[in-house]
Short mmCIF file of C-alpha atoms and ligand atoms in Angstrom, two decimals:
data_model
loop_
_atom_site.label_atom_id
_atom_site.label_comp_id
_atom_site.label_asym_id
_atom_site.label_seq_id
_atom_site.Cartn_x
_atom_site.Cartn_y
_atom_site.Cartn_z
CA MET S 201 11.10 -14.57 7.46
CA LYS S 202 8.20 -15.18 10.02
CA THR S 203 4.60 -14.43 8.15
CA GLN S 204 1.74 -13.21 9.87
CA SER S 205 -2.06 -14.49 9.26
CA LEU S 206 -4.08 -11.61 8.40
CA THR S 207 -7.30 -13.34 9.63
CA ARG S 208 -5.84 -14.18 12.82
CA VAL S 209 -4.45 -10.65 13.36
CA LEU S 210 -7.83 -9.52 12.80
CA THR S 211 -9.76 -12.16 14.48
CA GLY S 212 -7.46 -11.42 17.56
CA GLY S 213 -7.90 -7.73 17.61
CA VAL S 214 -11.60 -7.91 17.40
CA LEU S 215 -11.91 -10.31 19.78
CA LEU S 216 -9.88 -8.46 22.18
CA ALA S 217 -11.63 -5.15 21.66
CA ASN S 218 -14.97 -7.71 22.62
CA LEU S 219 -13.19 -8.85 25.64
CA LEU S 220 -12.46 -5.60 26.89
CA CYS S 221 -16.11 -4.38 25.98
CA SER S 222 -17.56 -7.68 27.90
CA VAL S 223 -15.09 -7.01 31.00
CA SER S 224 -15.90 -3.59 31.22
CA TYR S 225 -19.38 -3.95 30.68
CA SER S 226 -19.79 -6.71 33.54
CA VAL S 227 -17.57 -4.22 36.04
CA VAL S 228 -19.91 -1.36 35.41
CA ALA S 229 -23.03 -3.57 35.13
CA THR S 230 -21.78 -5.30 38.36
CA LEU S 231 -20.91 -1.62 40.21
CA HIS S 232 -24.37 -0.18 39.06
CA GLU S 233 -26.26 -3.09 40.37
CA MET S 234 -24.57 -2.91 43.64
CA HIS S 235 -25.11 0.98 43.76
CA GLY S 236 -28.87 0.16 43.66
CA ARG S 237 -28.71 -2.81 46.07
CA ARG S 238 -26.91 -0.57 48.49
CA ARG S 239 -29.35 2.53 48.23
CA ALA S 240 -32.24 -0.22 48.54
CA PHE S 241 -30.52 -1.64 51.78
CA ASP S 242 -30.21 2.04 52.90
CA ILE S 243 -33.48 2.83 52.33
CA THR S 244 -34.56 -0.28 54.38
CA LEU S 245 -32.22 0.43 57.12
CA ARG S 246 -33.77 3.72 57.41
CA GLY S 247 -37.36 2.48 57.57
CA ARG S 248 -36.27 0.01 60.19
CA ALA S 249 -34.75 2.79 62.74
CA ASP S 250 -37.83 5.03 61.80
CA SER S 251 -40.40 2.38 63.00
CA LEU S 252 -38.02 1.81 66.28
CA LEU S 253 -38.04 5.59 66.45
CA ALA S 254 -41.78 5.73 66.46
CA ALA S 255 -42.35 3.01 68.81
CA ALA S 256 -39.58 4.10 71.38
CA ARG S 257 -40.58 6.76 74.10
CA ASN S 258 -38.46 8.81 76.52
CA ASP S 259 -40.64 9.82 79.42
CA ALA S 260 -38.67 12.87 80.53
CA PRO S 261 -40.33 13.76 84.19
CA THR S 262 -39.57 10.48 85.33
CA ARG S 263 -36.65 9.49 83.03
CA ASN S 264 -37.55 5.95 83.22
CA LEU S 265 -40.68 5.30 81.14
CA LEU S 266 -40.30 3.72 78.33
CA THR S 267 -42.42 2.77 75.62
CA LEU S 268 -41.41 0.06 73.13
CA GLU S 269 -43.60 -1.57 70.99
CA PRO S 270 -41.89 -4.57 69.56
CA SER S 271 -45.26 -5.43 67.50
CA GLN S 272 -44.66 -2.24 66.15
CA LEU S 273 -41.05 -3.12 64.89
CA THR S 274 -39.99 -4.64 61.35
CA GLN S 275 -36.51 -5.44 62.04
CA ASP S 276 -34.25 -8.68 61.26
CA PRO S 277 -33.64 -10.86 64.44
CA ASP S 278 -30.06 -10.32 63.58
CA ASP S 279 -30.03 -6.83 63.69
CA VAL S 280 -29.02 -4.76 66.46
CA TYR S 281 -30.17 -1.37 67.77
CA GLN S 282 -29.82 0.89 70.50
CA VAL S 283 -32.26 3.62 71.68
CA LEU S 284 -30.22 6.53 73.27
CA ALA S 285 -31.64 9.62 75.23
CA SER S 286 -29.54 12.59 74.77
CA SER S 287 -27.67 12.61 78.00
CA GLY S 288 -25.87 8.90 76.32
CA ARG S 289 -28.42 6.74 78.47
CA VAL S 290 -29.63 3.63 77.06
CA ILE S 291 -33.56 3.75 76.90
CA ALA S 292 -33.66 0.28 74.62
CA GLU S 293 -31.66 -2.05 72.82
CA SER S 294 -32.07 -5.28 70.73
CA PRO S 295 -31.63 -8.65 72.68
CA ASN S 296 -28.86 -9.94 70.77
CA ILE S 297 -26.57 -6.80 71.35
CA THR S 298 -23.21 -7.26 73.60
CA PRO S 299 -21.19 -4.78 75.27
CA ASP S 300 -18.38 -4.54 72.95
CA LEU S 301 -20.95 -4.11 70.11
CA ALA S 302 -22.71 -1.72 71.83
CA ALA S 303 -19.42 -0.03 72.47
CA ILE S 304 -18.72 -0.18 68.80
CA LEU S 305 -21.97 1.16 67.74
CA VAL S 306 -21.49 4.40 70.18
CA SER S 307 -18.05 5.13 69.70
CA GLN S 308 -18.54 5.56 65.61
CA PRO S 309 -18.21 9.03 64.13
CA ALA S 310 -21.31 11.29 63.76
CA ALA S 311 -22.15 10.41 60.50
CA ASP S 312 -25.56 8.99 59.42
CA TYR S 313 -24.43 5.94 57.76
CA PHE S 314 -21.58 3.88 58.52
CA ASP S 315 -19.90 0.59 58.24
CA PHE S 316 -18.30 -1.67 60.73
CA THR S 317 -17.22 -5.24 61.22
CA TRP S 318 -18.01 -7.16 64.40
CA GLY S 319 -17.57 -11.07 64.83
CA GLY S 320 -16.31 -11.92 61.58
CA LYS S 321 -19.45 -10.19 59.81
CA THR S 322 -20.02 -6.58 58.24
CA TYR S 323 -22.51 -4.26 59.34
CA ARG S 324 -24.15 -1.30 57.79
CA ALA S 325 -25.57 0.93 60.63
CA LEU S 326 -27.68 4.36 60.79
CA ARG S 327 -27.36 6.87 63.29
CA LEU S 328 -30.82 8.07 63.58
CA PRO S 329 -31.78 11.36 65.93
CA SER S 330 -35.60 12.05 66.47
CA GLN S 331 -37.12 15.28 65.61
CA ARG S 332 -39.40 15.18 68.52
CA PRO S 333 -38.74 17.11 71.94
CA ASP S 334 -37.58 13.92 73.72
CA ALA S 335 -34.39 14.00 71.84
CA ILE S 336 -33.79 10.13 71.65
CA MET S 337 -31.51 8.52 69.25
CA VAL S 338 -31.48 5.32 67.11
CA ILE S 339 -28.47 3.76 65.93
CA TYR S 340 -29.49 0.91 63.92
CA ALA S 341 -27.42 -1.81 62.39
CA ALA S 342 -28.02 -4.71 59.99
CA SER S 343 -25.32 -6.98 58.47
CA THR S 344 -24.76 -6.59 55.15
CA SER S 345 -23.42 -10.04 54.23
CA ASP S 346 -26.20 -10.97 52.18
CA LEU S 347 -25.52 -7.56 50.14
CA ARG S 348 -21.91 -8.99 49.54
CA HIS S 349 -23.88 -12.36 48.27
CA GLU S 350 -25.70 -10.92 46.10
CA ALA S 351 -22.77 -8.70 44.77
CA VAL S 352 -20.89 -11.77 43.78
CA GLU S 353 -23.98 -13.35 42.13
CA ALA S 354 -24.63 -10.33 39.93
CA ALA S 355 -20.87 -10.14 39.08
CA GLU S 356 -21.00 -13.92 38.38
CA PHE S 357 -24.09 -13.51 36.31
CA TYR S 358 -23.06 -10.61 34.08
CA ALA S 359 -19.39 -12.67 33.80
CA LYS S 360 -21.23 -15.49 32.54
CA SER S 361 -23.71 -13.76 30.09
CA SER S 362 -20.93 -11.89 28.76
CA ALA S 363 -18.58 -15.04 28.11
CA ALA S 364 -21.48 -16.75 26.28
CA LEU S 365 -21.94 -13.20 24.29
CA LEU S 366 -18.14 -13.23 23.31
CA PHE S 367 -18.18 -16.75 22.29
CA VAL S 368 -21.22 -16.28 19.91
CA VAL S 369 -18.93 -13.11 18.50
CA ILE S 370 -15.99 -15.06 18.41
CA VAL S 371 -17.64 -17.71 16.28
CA LEU S 372 -19.40 -15.01 14.24
CA VAL S 373 -16.22 -12.83 13.68
CA ILE S 374 -14.47 -15.95 12.48
CA TRP S 375 -17.12 -16.71 9.99
CA PHE S 376 -17.35 -13.19 8.74
CA LEU S 377 -13.52 -12.62 8.38
CA ARG S 378 -13.28 -15.86 6.97
CA SER S 379 -15.64 -15.40 3.97
CA ARG S 380 -14.79 -11.18 3.75
CA LEU S 381 -10.98 -12.44 3.19
CA SER S 382 -11.61 -14.90 0.43
CA PRO S 383 -11.34 -12.87 -2.21
CA LEU S 384 -7.90 -11.53 -0.71
CA LYS S 385 -6.89 -15.36 -0.74
CA GLU S 386 -8.26 -16.19 -3.91
CA LEU S 387 -5.93 -13.08 -5.00
CA ALA S 388 -3.13 -13.84 -3.48
CA VAL S 389 -3.18 -17.72 -4.71
CA ARG S 390 -3.61 -16.52 -8.34
CA ALA S 391 -0.84 -14.22 -8.12
CA GLY S 392 1.17 -17.03 -6.76
CA ARG S 393 0.74 -18.96 -9.95
CA VAL S 394 2.52 -16.60 -11.77
CA SER S 395 5.72 -17.64 -13.04
CA VAL S 396 8.37 -17.30 -16.27
CA ASP S 397 7.03 -19.64 -17.81
CA SER S 398 3.12 -18.51 -17.08
CA TRP S 399 2.47 -14.94 -17.24
CA ASP S 400 -1.27 -15.50 -17.11
CA PHE S 401 -3.01 -13.51 -14.32
CA ASP S 402 -6.88 -13.39 -14.03
CA PRO S 403 -7.81 -11.25 -10.95
CA PRO S 404 -10.92 -12.85 -9.08
CA ALA S 405 -14.25 -10.91 -9.73
CA ASP S 406 -14.78 -10.83 -6.18
CA ALA S 407 -11.35 -9.15 -5.56
CA LEU S 408 -12.43 -6.42 -8.74
CA ARG S 409 -15.97 -5.79 -6.77
CA THR S 410 -14.15 -5.25 -3.33
CA ARG S 411 -12.89 -1.40 -3.57
CA GLU S 412 -9.85 -2.12 -1.49
CA LEU S 413 -8.79 -5.14 -3.67
CA ARG S 414 -9.60 -3.70 -7.04
CA PRO S 415 -6.32 -1.13 -7.33
CA ILE S 416 -4.12 -4.28 -5.95
CA ALA S 417 -5.44 -6.44 -8.69
CA THR S 418 -5.53 -3.68 -11.46
CA SER S 419 -1.89 -3.14 -10.49
CA ILE S 420 -0.75 -6.63 -10.40
CA GLN S 421 -2.60 -7.12 -13.70
CA THR S 422 -0.78 -3.72 -15.42
CA LEU S 423 2.39 -4.66 -13.65
CA LEU S 424 2.51 -8.45 -15.22
CA HIS S 425 1.71 -7.09 -18.58
CA GLY S 426 4.63 -4.49 -18.61
CA LEU S 427 7.03 -6.90 -17.45
CA ARG S 428 5.66 -9.80 -19.90
CA LEU S 429 6.35 -7.04 -22.70
CA SER S 430 9.73 -6.24 -21.38
CA PHE S 431 10.83 -10.01 -20.88
CA GLU S 432 9.39 -10.77 -24.22
CA ARG S 433 11.52 -7.61 -25.66
CA GLN S 434 14.66 -8.56 -24.00
CA ARG S 435 14.50 -12.31 -25.39
CA ARG S 436 13.86 -11.29 -28.74
CA PHE S 437 16.61 -8.99 -28.42
CA THR S 438 18.88 -11.59 -27.14
CA GLY S 439 18.22 -13.64 -29.62
CA ASP S 440 18.24 -11.08 -32.72
CA ALA S 441 21.70 -9.97 -31.23
CA ALA S 442 22.96 -13.53 -30.77
CA HIS S 443 21.78 -14.01 -34.39
CA GLU S 444 23.45 -10.97 -35.53
CA LEU S 445 26.45 -11.89 -34.33
CA LYS S 446 26.81 -15.22 -35.38
CA THR S 447 26.47 -14.01 -38.86
CA SER S 448 29.34 -11.75 -38.42
CA ILE S 449 31.21 -14.18 -37.13
CA ALA S 450 30.52 -16.60 -39.91
CA VAL S 451 31.32 -14.05 -42.59
CA LEU S 452 34.76 -13.50 -40.64
CA LYS S 453 35.27 -17.34 -40.17
CA SER S 454 34.43 -17.80 -44.07
CA SER S 455 36.56 -14.73 -45.17
CA LEU S 456 39.53 -16.27 -43.01
CA GLN S 457 39.43 -20.03 -44.33
CA LEU S 458 38.91 -18.53 -47.80
CA LEU S 459 42.30 -16.51 -47.57
CA THR S 460 44.07 -19.78 -45.88
CA MET S 461 42.50 -22.23 -48.58
CA ARG S 462 45.67 -21.70 -50.75
CA PRO S 463 48.97 -19.80 -50.63
CA ARG S 464 48.67 -16.10 -51.78
CA ASP S 465 50.91 -13.67 -53.08
CA ALA S 466 51.40 -10.20 -50.60
CA ASN S 467 48.71 -8.17 -52.44
CA GLU S 468 45.86 -10.97 -52.03
CA TYR S 469 46.79 -11.30 -48.26
CA GLN S 470 46.48 -7.21 -48.13
CA ALA S 471 43.20 -7.54 -49.70
CA GLY S 472 41.83 -10.38 -47.57
CA VAL S 473 42.94 -8.30 -44.24
CA SER S 474 41.45 -5.08 -45.20
CA ASP S 475 38.11 -7.06 -45.78
CA LEU S 476 38.48 -8.77 -42.41
CA LEU S 477 38.83 -5.44 -40.72
CA SER S 478 35.76 -3.80 -42.45
CA ASP S 479 33.91 -7.18 -41.00
CA ILE S 480 35.51 -6.35 -37.74
CA SER S 481 34.65 -2.66 -37.80
CA ARG S 482 31.04 -3.81 -38.84
CA MET S 483 30.72 -6.06 -35.43
CA GLU S 484 32.24 -3.44 -33.50
CA ASP S 485 29.33 -0.90 -34.62
CA LEU S 486 26.68 -3.90 -33.96
CA THR S 487 28.53 -4.16 -30.60
CA GLU S 488 28.10 -0.22 -29.84
CA GLN S 489 24.62 0.45 -30.75
CA MET S 490 23.54 -2.54 -28.70
CA LEU S 491 25.29 -0.78 -25.71
CA THR S 492 23.77 2.11 -26.56
CA LEU S 493 20.40 0.74 -26.28
CA ALA S 494 21.40 -1.21 -22.88
CA ARG S 495 22.41 2.32 -21.63
CA LEU S 496 19.13 4.02 -23.01
CA GLU S 497 17.12 1.24 -21.22
CA ALA S 498 18.89 1.36 -18.25
CA ASP S 499 17.07 2.65 -15.45
CA GLU S 500 19.40 5.04 -14.12
CA VAL S 501 18.47 8.73 -14.56
CA GLN S 502 20.90 9.96 -16.48
CA SER S 503 21.63 14.11 -15.98
CA SER S 504 20.21 15.82 -19.20
CA GLN S 505 20.85 19.26 -20.26
CA SER S 506 19.62 22.20 -22.36
CA ILE S 507 21.00 22.00 -25.45
CA ASP S 508 20.59 23.88 -28.88
CA LEU S 509 19.18 21.40 -31.31
CA SER S 510 19.87 23.90 -34.51
CA ARG S 511 23.44 23.71 -33.46
CA ILE S 512 23.65 20.04 -33.37
CA VAL S 513 21.81 19.72 -36.80
CA LYS S 514 23.74 21.93 -38.27
CA SER S 515 27.45 20.22 -36.99
CA ILE S 516 25.68 16.66 -38.05
CA THR S 517 24.71 17.95 -41.15
CA ALA S 518 28.35 19.26 -41.65
CA ARG S 519 30.20 16.18 -40.81
CA MET S 520 27.94 14.03 -43.29
CA GLN S 521 28.43 16.65 -46.14
CA ALA S 522 31.35 14.71 -47.79
CA PHE S 523 29.22 11.46 -47.82
CA ALA S 524 26.33 13.53 -49.15
CA VAL S 525 28.66 14.77 -52.17
CA LEU S 526 29.62 11.05 -52.67
CA ARG S 527 25.90 10.37 -53.19
CA GLU S 528 25.38 13.24 -55.17
CA VAL S 529 22.72 14.47 -52.56
CA ALA S 530 21.98 18.09 -51.75
CA MET S 531 21.02 18.94 -48.22
CA ASP S 532 18.98 21.91 -47.40
CA VAL S 533 19.51 22.45 -43.94
CA GLN S 534 17.00 25.36 -42.02
CA ALA S 535 18.23 25.34 -38.43
CA ASN S 536 19.06 29.06 -38.13
CA GLU S 537 17.47 29.99 -35.01
CA SER S 538 18.59 28.49 -31.49
CA HIS S 539 15.94 26.05 -30.36
CA LEU S 540 16.47 24.82 -27.13
CA ILE S 541 15.52 20.96 -25.91
CA THR S 542 16.35 18.90 -22.70
CA MET S 543 18.80 15.91 -23.58
CA GLN S 544 22.22 14.52 -23.03
CA PRO S 545 24.36 16.15 -25.86
CA LYS S 546 25.45 12.62 -27.06
CA ASP S 547 22.27 11.43 -27.52
CA ALA S 548 21.01 14.09 -29.58
CA ASP S 549 24.19 13.82 -31.77
CA ILE S 550 23.36 10.00 -32.13
CA LEU S 551 19.29 10.57 -33.09
CA CYS S 552 20.44 13.52 -35.58
CA SER S 553 23.09 11.81 -36.98
CA ASN S 554 20.78 8.23 -37.44
CA LEU S 555 18.18 9.98 -39.12
CA VAL S 556 20.27 12.02 -41.42
CA LEU S 557 22.21 9.18 -42.35
CA ASN S 558 19.41 6.69 -43.06
CA ALA S 559 17.94 9.78 -45.39
CA LEU S 560 21.11 9.94 -47.24
CA GLN S 561 21.68 6.31 -47.82
CA HIS S 562 18.11 6.37 -49.30
CA SER S 563 18.22 9.20 -51.54
CA PRO S 564 18.74 9.01 -55.00
CA ALA S 565 21.35 11.01 -56.95
CA ASN S 566 20.98 14.58 -57.81
CA SER S 567 17.84 14.75 -54.73
CA ILE S 568 17.28 17.27 -52.18
CA LEU S 569 17.45 16.14 -48.71
CA LEU S 570 15.58 18.79 -46.26
CA VAL S 571 16.57 18.86 -42.64
CA SER S 572 14.90 21.54 -40.30
CA VAL S 573 14.32 22.42 -36.96
CA ARG S 574 11.34 24.85 -36.00
CA CYS S 575 9.12 25.49 -33.16
CA VAL S 576 5.80 24.25 -33.25
CA ASP S 577 2.77 24.77 -30.92
CA SER S 578 3.47 21.13 -29.11
CA GLY S 579 7.06 22.05 -28.64
CA ILE S 580 10.48 22.35 -31.01
CA GLN S 581 10.34 20.11 -34.22
CA LEU S 582 12.96 18.20 -36.14
CA HIS S 583 12.18 17.25 -39.60
CA VAL S 584 14.21 15.07 -41.81
CA ALA S 585 12.55 14.62 -45.62
CA ASP S 586 14.02 12.74 -48.46
CA ARG S 587 13.02 12.19 -51.90
CA GLY S 588 14.13 8.17 -51.65
CA GLU S 589 12.42 4.88 -52.33
CA GLY S 590 10.08 5.39 -49.59
CA ILE S 591 9.02 2.75 -47.25
CA PRO S 592 5.95 0.10 -47.78
CA SER S 593 3.16 0.97 -45.59
CA ALA S 594 3.19 -2.59 -44.15
CA ALA S 595 6.73 -2.14 -42.72
CA LEU S 596 5.75 1.44 -41.13
CA PRO S 597 4.68 -0.23 -37.95
CA HIS S 598 7.82 -2.20 -37.58
CA LEU S 599 10.26 0.51 -37.93
CA PHE S 600 11.33 1.11 -34.66
CA ASP S 601 11.75 -2.69 -33.77
CA ARG S 602 15.43 -3.94 -33.27
CA PHE S 603 16.95 -5.45 -35.99
CA TYR S 604 14.44 -4.66 -38.38
CA ARG S 605 15.27 -4.07 -41.61
CA VAL S 606 12.64 -3.34 -44.97
CA ASP S 607 15.15 -4.90 -47.34
CA THR S 608 17.49 -7.08 -45.40
CA SER S 609 19.87 -7.90 -47.86
CA ARG S 610 20.18 -3.94 -49.16
CA SER S 611 20.84 -2.86 -45.79
CA ARG S 612 23.45 -5.71 -45.02
CA GLN S 613 25.67 -4.52 -47.92
CA SER S 614 25.09 -1.00 -46.70
CA GLY S 615 26.12 -2.18 -43.03
CA GLY S 616 22.99 -1.60 -41.65
CA THR S 617 22.04 -3.50 -38.25
CA GLY S 618 18.77 -2.35 -37.99
CA LEU S 619 19.15 -0.84 -34.40
CA GLY S 620 19.36 2.99 -35.61
CA LEU S 621 15.61 3.57 -35.40
CA ALA S 622 15.06 1.89 -32.47
CA ILE S 623 17.90 3.82 -30.64
CA CYS S 624 16.15 6.82 -31.89
CA LYS S 625 12.88 5.59 -30.42
CA ALA S 626 14.52 5.12 -27.28
CA ILE S 627 16.23 8.46 -27.14
CA VAL S 628 13.32 10.36 -28.12
CA ASP S 629 11.14 8.41 -25.47
CA ARG S 630 13.62 9.41 -22.93
CA SER S 631 13.11 12.97 -23.64
CA ARG S 632 9.24 12.64 -23.71
CA GLY S 633 8.97 13.64 -27.08
CA ASN S 634 7.25 11.96 -30.29
CA ILE S 635 8.60 10.35 -33.15
CA GLN S 636 6.78 9.76 -36.18
CA ILE S 637 7.63 8.57 -39.82
CA ASN S 638 5.48 9.12 -42.78
CA SER S 639 6.35 7.37 -46.15
CA GLU S 640 4.93 6.39 -49.52
CA PRO S 641 6.78 3.79 -51.79
CA GLY S 642 8.12 6.23 -54.41
CA ASN S 643 7.42 9.34 -52.72
CA GLY S 644 10.16 9.37 -50.20
CA THR S 645 10.18 9.41 -46.37
CA GLU S 646 9.76 12.23 -43.77
CA VAL S 647 10.68 11.35 -39.95
CA ILE S 648 9.19 14.33 -37.55
CA VAL S 649 10.07 14.41 -34.08
CA THR S 650 8.70 16.46 -31.72
CA PHE S 651 10.28 17.66 -28.30
CA PRO S 652 8.94 19.44 -25.53
CA GLY S 653 10.86 22.83 -25.58
CA SER S 654 13.13 23.59 -22.96
CA LEU S 655 12.66 26.92 -20.98
P1 ATP B 241 21.66 1.17 -38.68
O1 ATP B 241 21.13 0.17 -37.35
O2 ATP B 241 22.73 0.85 -38.76
O3 ATP B 241 20.83 2.15 -38.97
P2 ATP B 241 19.50 0.19 -40.61
O4 ATP B 241 19.47 1.76 -41.22
O5 ATP B 241 19.24 -0.75 -41.45
O6 ATP B 241 20.87 0.03 -39.71
P3 ATP B 241 17.49 1.81 -39.04
O7 ATP B 241 17.95 2.99 -39.30
O8 ATP B 241 16.99 0.84 -37.62
O9 ATP B 241 18.30 0.31 -39.46
O10 ATP B 241 16.23 1.14 -40.13
C1 ATP B 241 15.13 0.29 -40.59
C2 ATP B 241 15.19 0.30 -41.66
O11 ATP B 241 13.99 1.54 -41.99
C3 ATP B 241 15.76 0.30 -42.56
O12 ATP B 241 16.54 -0.66 -42.79
C4 ATP B 241 15.21 0.68 -44.18
O13 ATP B 241 14.90 -0.30 -44.76
C5 ATP B 241 14.21 1.55 -43.56
N1 ATP B 241 14.55 3.56 -43.61
C6 ATP B 241 15.17 3.77 -42.63
N2 ATP B 241 15.05 5.24 -43.05
C7 ATP B 241 14.73 5.02 -44.30
C8 ATP B 241 14.37 6.00 -45.43
N3 ATP B 241 15.04 7.51 -45.11
N4 ATP B 241 13.97 5.85 -46.52
C9 ATP B 241 13.63 4.67 -46.72
N5 ATP B 241 14.06 3.48 -45.91
C10 ATP B 241 14.40 3.84 -44.77
MG1 MG B 242 20.13 3.33 -39.95
#
């Protein structure tokens, strides 16, 4: 993919804006300058025409007495003029005037000022009638070549000064952007150093001080922290799962080796195959629990529904009644009213059966196991309390870790994989609930799960 440089884009944008400003400024300043000069030219033209008008006399009785005092005139030698009587008769004219130029002057429309071209030169002329009774009129024209020359000079001056200014701005903008964008570059460099083997990300102090970069830097930090935890959890899970499977397979293999070591009678083979089947069942359970965890941790949103937790508890305890009788444990189930929570029925089933099974497995004979569902301020609460041996306080923080067992040998004997509580935690987290285990060695264990109620 083609990449873009932010510095270049920003520099380009700022320079383009500056270029537009410089060009606009040059054009406007030149136009303004020209307007001023043209007005000054018009005033000069009018002054010359006025002085010519003052110097011109039309003697009406004789119609040929003209008084023109050249010393009173201030016109340029290149200027051309004509002084006309009201009849159109030429009273006086400049020495450099030619018949075709005179024709142009008189043929122009009756406007105060007008422009025309003659002999390759541009002229601006003024038609100025006298206010006196002799009713003469002066047409005075002067070349605008100087005016045009001055316009070009003014435009050059403004263009050059704008270009010089633009150059200074370019240097300043590049320097400024480079220095201001350096925290962003440093942030990108440090983020680029992060890899599966090196999760360390220390955002640059400059980026944390920059208001726009701070959220990006902290988000990267939080994201990487979460990813690292998840990655390590997955790695540990894979290692633990492989270890568990390997142990089960080793048990299976040694059972088979034992069975085939010497010839046996039919009864011995039957007992051996039955042991093998129970080993395989345990592997099946382990695989199923691992799949359940994987399903719960998958990102896909599963459709939850409103279910009655009391009904689930009653159904689970009824199903486990035979096991409770076997272990000589009495179950006190308090779940008479209906209490609705939002969850998949299958997950509620797994959660309740894991907790009740744990409690039954750890309850001593002739003890009472309490299972209740009730409504509390914070929502709906499931309470499972046994009178078993309890859990040492050092083990409490690890109970929700995968494959964690307090007493490994005892758990293996009972077929435990150490995934039950991890699954319970994943289910409760998914339904935005809270699970808490209180236990004291010798005083039994209580598990309290609180769910937000379903309306
Ligand atoms: P499984 O995955 O089959 O449930 P498990 O019961 O060993 O195996 P968890 O349910 O996760 O695994 O329990 C983890 C450990 O916590 C157990 O090995 C056990 O030592 C301890 N534990 C759980 N519940 C209780 C309880 N009610 N009383 C005493 N210890 C308990
Ligand atoms: Mg368990």
